[in-house]
PDB file of C-alpha atoms in Angstrom:
ATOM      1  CA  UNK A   1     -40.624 -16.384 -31.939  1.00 49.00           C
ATOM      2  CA  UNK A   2     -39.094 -15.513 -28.772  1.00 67.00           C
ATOM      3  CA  UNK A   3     -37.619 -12.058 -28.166  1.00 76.00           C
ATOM      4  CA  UNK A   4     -33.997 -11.509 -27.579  1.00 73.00           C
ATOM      5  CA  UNK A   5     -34.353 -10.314 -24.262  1.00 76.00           C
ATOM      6  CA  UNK A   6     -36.633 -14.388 -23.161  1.00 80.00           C
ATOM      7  CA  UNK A   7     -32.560 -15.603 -24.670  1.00 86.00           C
ATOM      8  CA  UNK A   8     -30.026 -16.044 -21.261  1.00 88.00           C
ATOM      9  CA  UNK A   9     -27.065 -16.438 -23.687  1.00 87.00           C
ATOM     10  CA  UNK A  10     -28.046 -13.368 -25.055  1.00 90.00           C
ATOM     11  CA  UNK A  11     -28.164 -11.470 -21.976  1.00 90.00           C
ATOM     12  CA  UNK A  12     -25.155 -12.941 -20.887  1.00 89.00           C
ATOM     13  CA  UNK A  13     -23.175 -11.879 -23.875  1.00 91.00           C
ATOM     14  CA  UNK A  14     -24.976  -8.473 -23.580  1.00 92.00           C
ATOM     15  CA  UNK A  15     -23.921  -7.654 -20.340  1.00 91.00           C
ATOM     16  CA  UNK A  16     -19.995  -9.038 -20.971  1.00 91.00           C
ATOM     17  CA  UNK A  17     -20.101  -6.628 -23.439  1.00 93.00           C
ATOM     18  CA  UNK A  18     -21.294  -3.845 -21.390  1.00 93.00           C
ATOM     19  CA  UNK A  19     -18.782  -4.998 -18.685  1.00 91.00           C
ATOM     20  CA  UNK A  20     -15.971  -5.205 -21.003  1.00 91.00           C
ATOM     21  CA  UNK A  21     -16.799  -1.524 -22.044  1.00 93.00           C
ATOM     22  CA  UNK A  22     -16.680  -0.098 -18.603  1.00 91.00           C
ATOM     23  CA  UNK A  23     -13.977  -2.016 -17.540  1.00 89.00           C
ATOM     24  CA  UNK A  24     -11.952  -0.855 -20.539  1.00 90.00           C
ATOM     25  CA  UNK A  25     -13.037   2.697 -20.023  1.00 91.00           C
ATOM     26  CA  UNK A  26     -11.707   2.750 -16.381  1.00 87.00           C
ATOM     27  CA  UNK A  27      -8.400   0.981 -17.203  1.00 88.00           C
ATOM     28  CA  UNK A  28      -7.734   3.301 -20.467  1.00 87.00           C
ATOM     29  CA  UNK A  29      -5.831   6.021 -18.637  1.00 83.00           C
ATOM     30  CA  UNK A  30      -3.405   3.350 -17.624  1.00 84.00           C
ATOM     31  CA  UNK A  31      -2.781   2.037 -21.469  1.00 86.00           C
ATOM     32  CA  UNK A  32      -4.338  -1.301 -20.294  1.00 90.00           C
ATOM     33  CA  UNK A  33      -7.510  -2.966 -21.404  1.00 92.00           C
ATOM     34  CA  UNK A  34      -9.746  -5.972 -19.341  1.00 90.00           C
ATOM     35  CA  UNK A  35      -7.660  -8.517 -21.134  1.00 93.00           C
ATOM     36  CA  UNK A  36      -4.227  -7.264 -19.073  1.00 94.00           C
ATOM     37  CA  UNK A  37      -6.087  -6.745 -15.868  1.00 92.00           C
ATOM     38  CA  UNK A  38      -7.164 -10.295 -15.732  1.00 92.00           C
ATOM     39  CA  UNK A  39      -3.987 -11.665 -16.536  1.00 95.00           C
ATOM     40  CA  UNK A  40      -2.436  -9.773 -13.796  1.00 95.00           C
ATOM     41  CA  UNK A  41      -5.333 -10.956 -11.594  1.00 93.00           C
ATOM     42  CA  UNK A  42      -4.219 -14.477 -12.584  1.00 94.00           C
ATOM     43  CA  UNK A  43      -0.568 -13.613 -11.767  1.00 96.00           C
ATOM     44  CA  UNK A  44      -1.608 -12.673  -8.255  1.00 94.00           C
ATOM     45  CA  UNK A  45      -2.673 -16.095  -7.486  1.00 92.00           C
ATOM     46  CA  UNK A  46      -0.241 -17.679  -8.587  1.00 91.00           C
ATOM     47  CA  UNK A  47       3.733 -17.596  -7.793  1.00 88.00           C
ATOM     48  CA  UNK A  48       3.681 -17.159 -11.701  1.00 90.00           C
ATOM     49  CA  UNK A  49       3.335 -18.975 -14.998  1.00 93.00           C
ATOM     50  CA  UNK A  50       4.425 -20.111 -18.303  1.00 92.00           C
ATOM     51  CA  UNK A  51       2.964 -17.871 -20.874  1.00 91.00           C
ATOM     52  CA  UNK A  52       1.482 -21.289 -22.757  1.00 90.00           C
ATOM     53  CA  UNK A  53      -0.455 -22.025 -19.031  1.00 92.00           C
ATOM     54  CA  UNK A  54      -1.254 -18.256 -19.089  1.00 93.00           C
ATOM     55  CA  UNK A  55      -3.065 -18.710 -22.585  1.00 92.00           C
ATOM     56  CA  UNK A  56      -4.342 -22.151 -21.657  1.00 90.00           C
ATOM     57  CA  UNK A  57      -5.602 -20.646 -18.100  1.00 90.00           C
ATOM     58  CA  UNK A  58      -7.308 -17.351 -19.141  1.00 91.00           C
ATOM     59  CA  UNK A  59      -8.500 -19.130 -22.730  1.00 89.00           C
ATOM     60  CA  UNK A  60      -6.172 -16.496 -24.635  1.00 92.00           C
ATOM     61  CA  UNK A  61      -4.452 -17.285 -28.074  1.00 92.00           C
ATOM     62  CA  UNK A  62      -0.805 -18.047 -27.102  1.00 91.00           C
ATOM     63  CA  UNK A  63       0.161 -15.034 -29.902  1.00 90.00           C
ATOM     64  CA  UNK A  64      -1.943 -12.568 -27.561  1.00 93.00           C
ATOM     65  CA  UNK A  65      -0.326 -13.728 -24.413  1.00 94.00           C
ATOM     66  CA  UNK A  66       3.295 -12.570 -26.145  1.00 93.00           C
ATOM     67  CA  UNK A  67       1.894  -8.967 -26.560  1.00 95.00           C
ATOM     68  CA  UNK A  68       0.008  -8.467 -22.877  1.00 96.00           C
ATOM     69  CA  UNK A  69       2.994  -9.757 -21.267  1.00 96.00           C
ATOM     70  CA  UNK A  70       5.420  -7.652 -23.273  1.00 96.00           C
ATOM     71  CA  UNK A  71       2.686  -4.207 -22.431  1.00 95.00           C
ATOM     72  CA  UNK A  72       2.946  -5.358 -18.797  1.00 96.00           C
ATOM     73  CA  UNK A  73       6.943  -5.870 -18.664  1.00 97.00           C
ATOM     74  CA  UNK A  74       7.125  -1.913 -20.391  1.00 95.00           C
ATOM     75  CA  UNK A  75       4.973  -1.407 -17.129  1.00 94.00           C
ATOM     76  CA  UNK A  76       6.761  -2.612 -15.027  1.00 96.00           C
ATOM     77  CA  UNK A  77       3.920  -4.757 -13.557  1.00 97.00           C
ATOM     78  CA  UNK A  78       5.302  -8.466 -14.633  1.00 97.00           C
ATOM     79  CA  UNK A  79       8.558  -9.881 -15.718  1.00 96.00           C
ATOM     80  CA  UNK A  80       9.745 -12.975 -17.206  1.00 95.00           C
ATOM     81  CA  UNK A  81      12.250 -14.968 -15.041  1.00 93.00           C
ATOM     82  CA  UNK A  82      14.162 -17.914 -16.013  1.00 90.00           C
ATOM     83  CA  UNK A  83      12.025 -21.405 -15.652  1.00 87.00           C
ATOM     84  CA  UNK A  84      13.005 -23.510 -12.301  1.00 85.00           C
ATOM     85  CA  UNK A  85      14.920 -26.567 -13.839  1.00 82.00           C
ATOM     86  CA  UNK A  86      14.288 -25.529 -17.623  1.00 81.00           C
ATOM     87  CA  UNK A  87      16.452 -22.665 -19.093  1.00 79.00           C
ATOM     88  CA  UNK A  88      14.798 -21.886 -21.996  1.00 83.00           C
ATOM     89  CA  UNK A  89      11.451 -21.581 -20.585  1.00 85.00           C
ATOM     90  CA  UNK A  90      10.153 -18.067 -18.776  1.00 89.00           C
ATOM     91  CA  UNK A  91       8.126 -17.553 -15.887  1.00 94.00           C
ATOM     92  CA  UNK A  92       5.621 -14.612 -15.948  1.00 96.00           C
ATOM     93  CA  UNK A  93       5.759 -12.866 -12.841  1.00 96.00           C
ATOM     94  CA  UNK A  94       3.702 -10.032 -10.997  1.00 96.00           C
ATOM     95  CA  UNK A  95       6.259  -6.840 -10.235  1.00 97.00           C
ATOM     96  CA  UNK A  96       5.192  -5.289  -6.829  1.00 96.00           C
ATOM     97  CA  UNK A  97       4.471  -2.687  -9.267  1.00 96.00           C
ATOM     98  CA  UNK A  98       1.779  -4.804 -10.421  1.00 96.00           C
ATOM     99  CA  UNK A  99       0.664  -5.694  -7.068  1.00 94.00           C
ATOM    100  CA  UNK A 100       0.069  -1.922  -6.086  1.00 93.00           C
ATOM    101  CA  UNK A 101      -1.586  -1.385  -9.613  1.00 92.00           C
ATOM    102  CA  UNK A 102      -3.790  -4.221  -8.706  1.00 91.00           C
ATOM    103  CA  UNK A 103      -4.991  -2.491  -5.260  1.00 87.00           C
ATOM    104  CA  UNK A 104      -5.862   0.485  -7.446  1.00 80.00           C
ATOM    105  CA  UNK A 105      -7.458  -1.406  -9.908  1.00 74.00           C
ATOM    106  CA  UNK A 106      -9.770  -3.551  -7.531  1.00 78.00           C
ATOM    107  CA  UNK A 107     -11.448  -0.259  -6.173  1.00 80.00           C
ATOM    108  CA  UNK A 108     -12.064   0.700 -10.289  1.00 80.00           C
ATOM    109  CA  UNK A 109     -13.354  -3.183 -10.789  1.00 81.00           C
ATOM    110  CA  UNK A 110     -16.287  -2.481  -7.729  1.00 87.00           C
ATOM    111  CA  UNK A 111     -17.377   0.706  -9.273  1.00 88.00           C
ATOM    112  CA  UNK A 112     -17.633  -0.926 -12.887  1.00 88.00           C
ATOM    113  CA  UNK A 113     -19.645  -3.957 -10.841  1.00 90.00           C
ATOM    114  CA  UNK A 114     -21.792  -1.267  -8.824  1.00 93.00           C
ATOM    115  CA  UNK A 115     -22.741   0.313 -11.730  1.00 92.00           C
ATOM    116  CA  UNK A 116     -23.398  -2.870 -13.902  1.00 92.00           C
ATOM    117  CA  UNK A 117     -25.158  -4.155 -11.075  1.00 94.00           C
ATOM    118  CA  UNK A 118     -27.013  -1.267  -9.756  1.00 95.00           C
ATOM    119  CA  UNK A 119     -30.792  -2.738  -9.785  1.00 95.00           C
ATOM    120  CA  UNK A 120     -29.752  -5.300  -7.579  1.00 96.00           C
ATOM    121  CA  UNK A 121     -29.382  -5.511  -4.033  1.00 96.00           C
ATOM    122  CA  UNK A 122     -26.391  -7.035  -2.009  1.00 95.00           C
ATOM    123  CA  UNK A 123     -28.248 -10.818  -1.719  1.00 97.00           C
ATOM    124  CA  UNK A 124     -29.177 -10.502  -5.390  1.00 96.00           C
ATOM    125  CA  UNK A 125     -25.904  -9.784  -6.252  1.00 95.00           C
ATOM    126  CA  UNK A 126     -24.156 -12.404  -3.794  1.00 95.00           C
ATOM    127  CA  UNK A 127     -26.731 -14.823  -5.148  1.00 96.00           C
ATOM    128  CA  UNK A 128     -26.038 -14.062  -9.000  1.00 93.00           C
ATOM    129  CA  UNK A 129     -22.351 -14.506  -8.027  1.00 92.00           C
ATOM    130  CA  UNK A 130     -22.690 -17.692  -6.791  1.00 94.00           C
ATOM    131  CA  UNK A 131     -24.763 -18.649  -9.711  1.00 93.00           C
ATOM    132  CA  UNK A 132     -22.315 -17.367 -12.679  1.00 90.00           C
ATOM    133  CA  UNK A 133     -18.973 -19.207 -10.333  1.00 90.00           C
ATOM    134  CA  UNK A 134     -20.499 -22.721 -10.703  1.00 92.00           C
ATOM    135  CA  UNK A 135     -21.543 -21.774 -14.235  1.00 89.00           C
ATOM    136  CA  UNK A 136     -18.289 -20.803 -15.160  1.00 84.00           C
ATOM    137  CA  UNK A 137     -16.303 -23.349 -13.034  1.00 84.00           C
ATOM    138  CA  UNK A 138     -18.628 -26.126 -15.160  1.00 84.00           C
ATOM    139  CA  UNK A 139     -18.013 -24.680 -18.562  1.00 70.00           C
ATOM    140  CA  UNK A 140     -15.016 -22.922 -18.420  1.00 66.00           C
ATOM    141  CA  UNK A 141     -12.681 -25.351 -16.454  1.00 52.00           C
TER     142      UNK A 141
END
């Protein structure tokens, strides 16, 4: 029997969870958790969304998508807008609030990476990127 450490999926799941942690633990003074940073990071790429391509996009239940826009509105960081040709939709947008919060936040993201990724150097790490991108692009598209 193998050990759980010889399982990638494992490991994987092992070290979201430890990422998740630290990420949460850096964004708790704001009120936020990972969950609202990454839809904000989604936001900045975008010109905005519909919350339904929001919960499609990020793999969120559309139900959870309702509350982490509403925590980011009471923010100030994002704000619904009326849909371009369909009144009764809303567009999620990122505040400039949000966009300064987001500068903030991407120093707090590279210490929770540095620290998850400390006993690697800057190729293993570029090279791990690269490998967990077309992993995720494949699997998660």
């Amino acid at each position: 029997m193998r050990g759980l450490h010889a399982d990638t999926g494992y490991l994987l799941y092992r070290l979201g969870l430890r990422s998740g942690q630290l990420f949460n633990a850096s964004l708790q003074e704001f009120g936020l958790r990972l969950r609202h940073y990454a839809l904000l990071r989604f936001l900045a790429g975008s010109e905005g969304a519909l919350q339904r391509e929001l919960s499609a996009r990020l793999g969120y239940d559309p139900s959870a998508i309702v509350g982490l826009v509403d925590d980011l509105e009471r923010l100030g960081f994002a704000e619904r807008r009326p849909a371009p040709g369909d009144r009764r939709s809303r567009v999620v947008v990122l505040t400039e609030a949000g966009r300064e919060f987001l500068q903030g936040g991407e120093a707090a993201g590279e210490r929770v990476t540095d620290e998850l990724l400390a006993p690697l150097d800057a190729a293993e790490r570029d090279t791990l990127h690269a490998l967990l991108r077309r992993v995720s692009e494949a699997g998660l598209a």
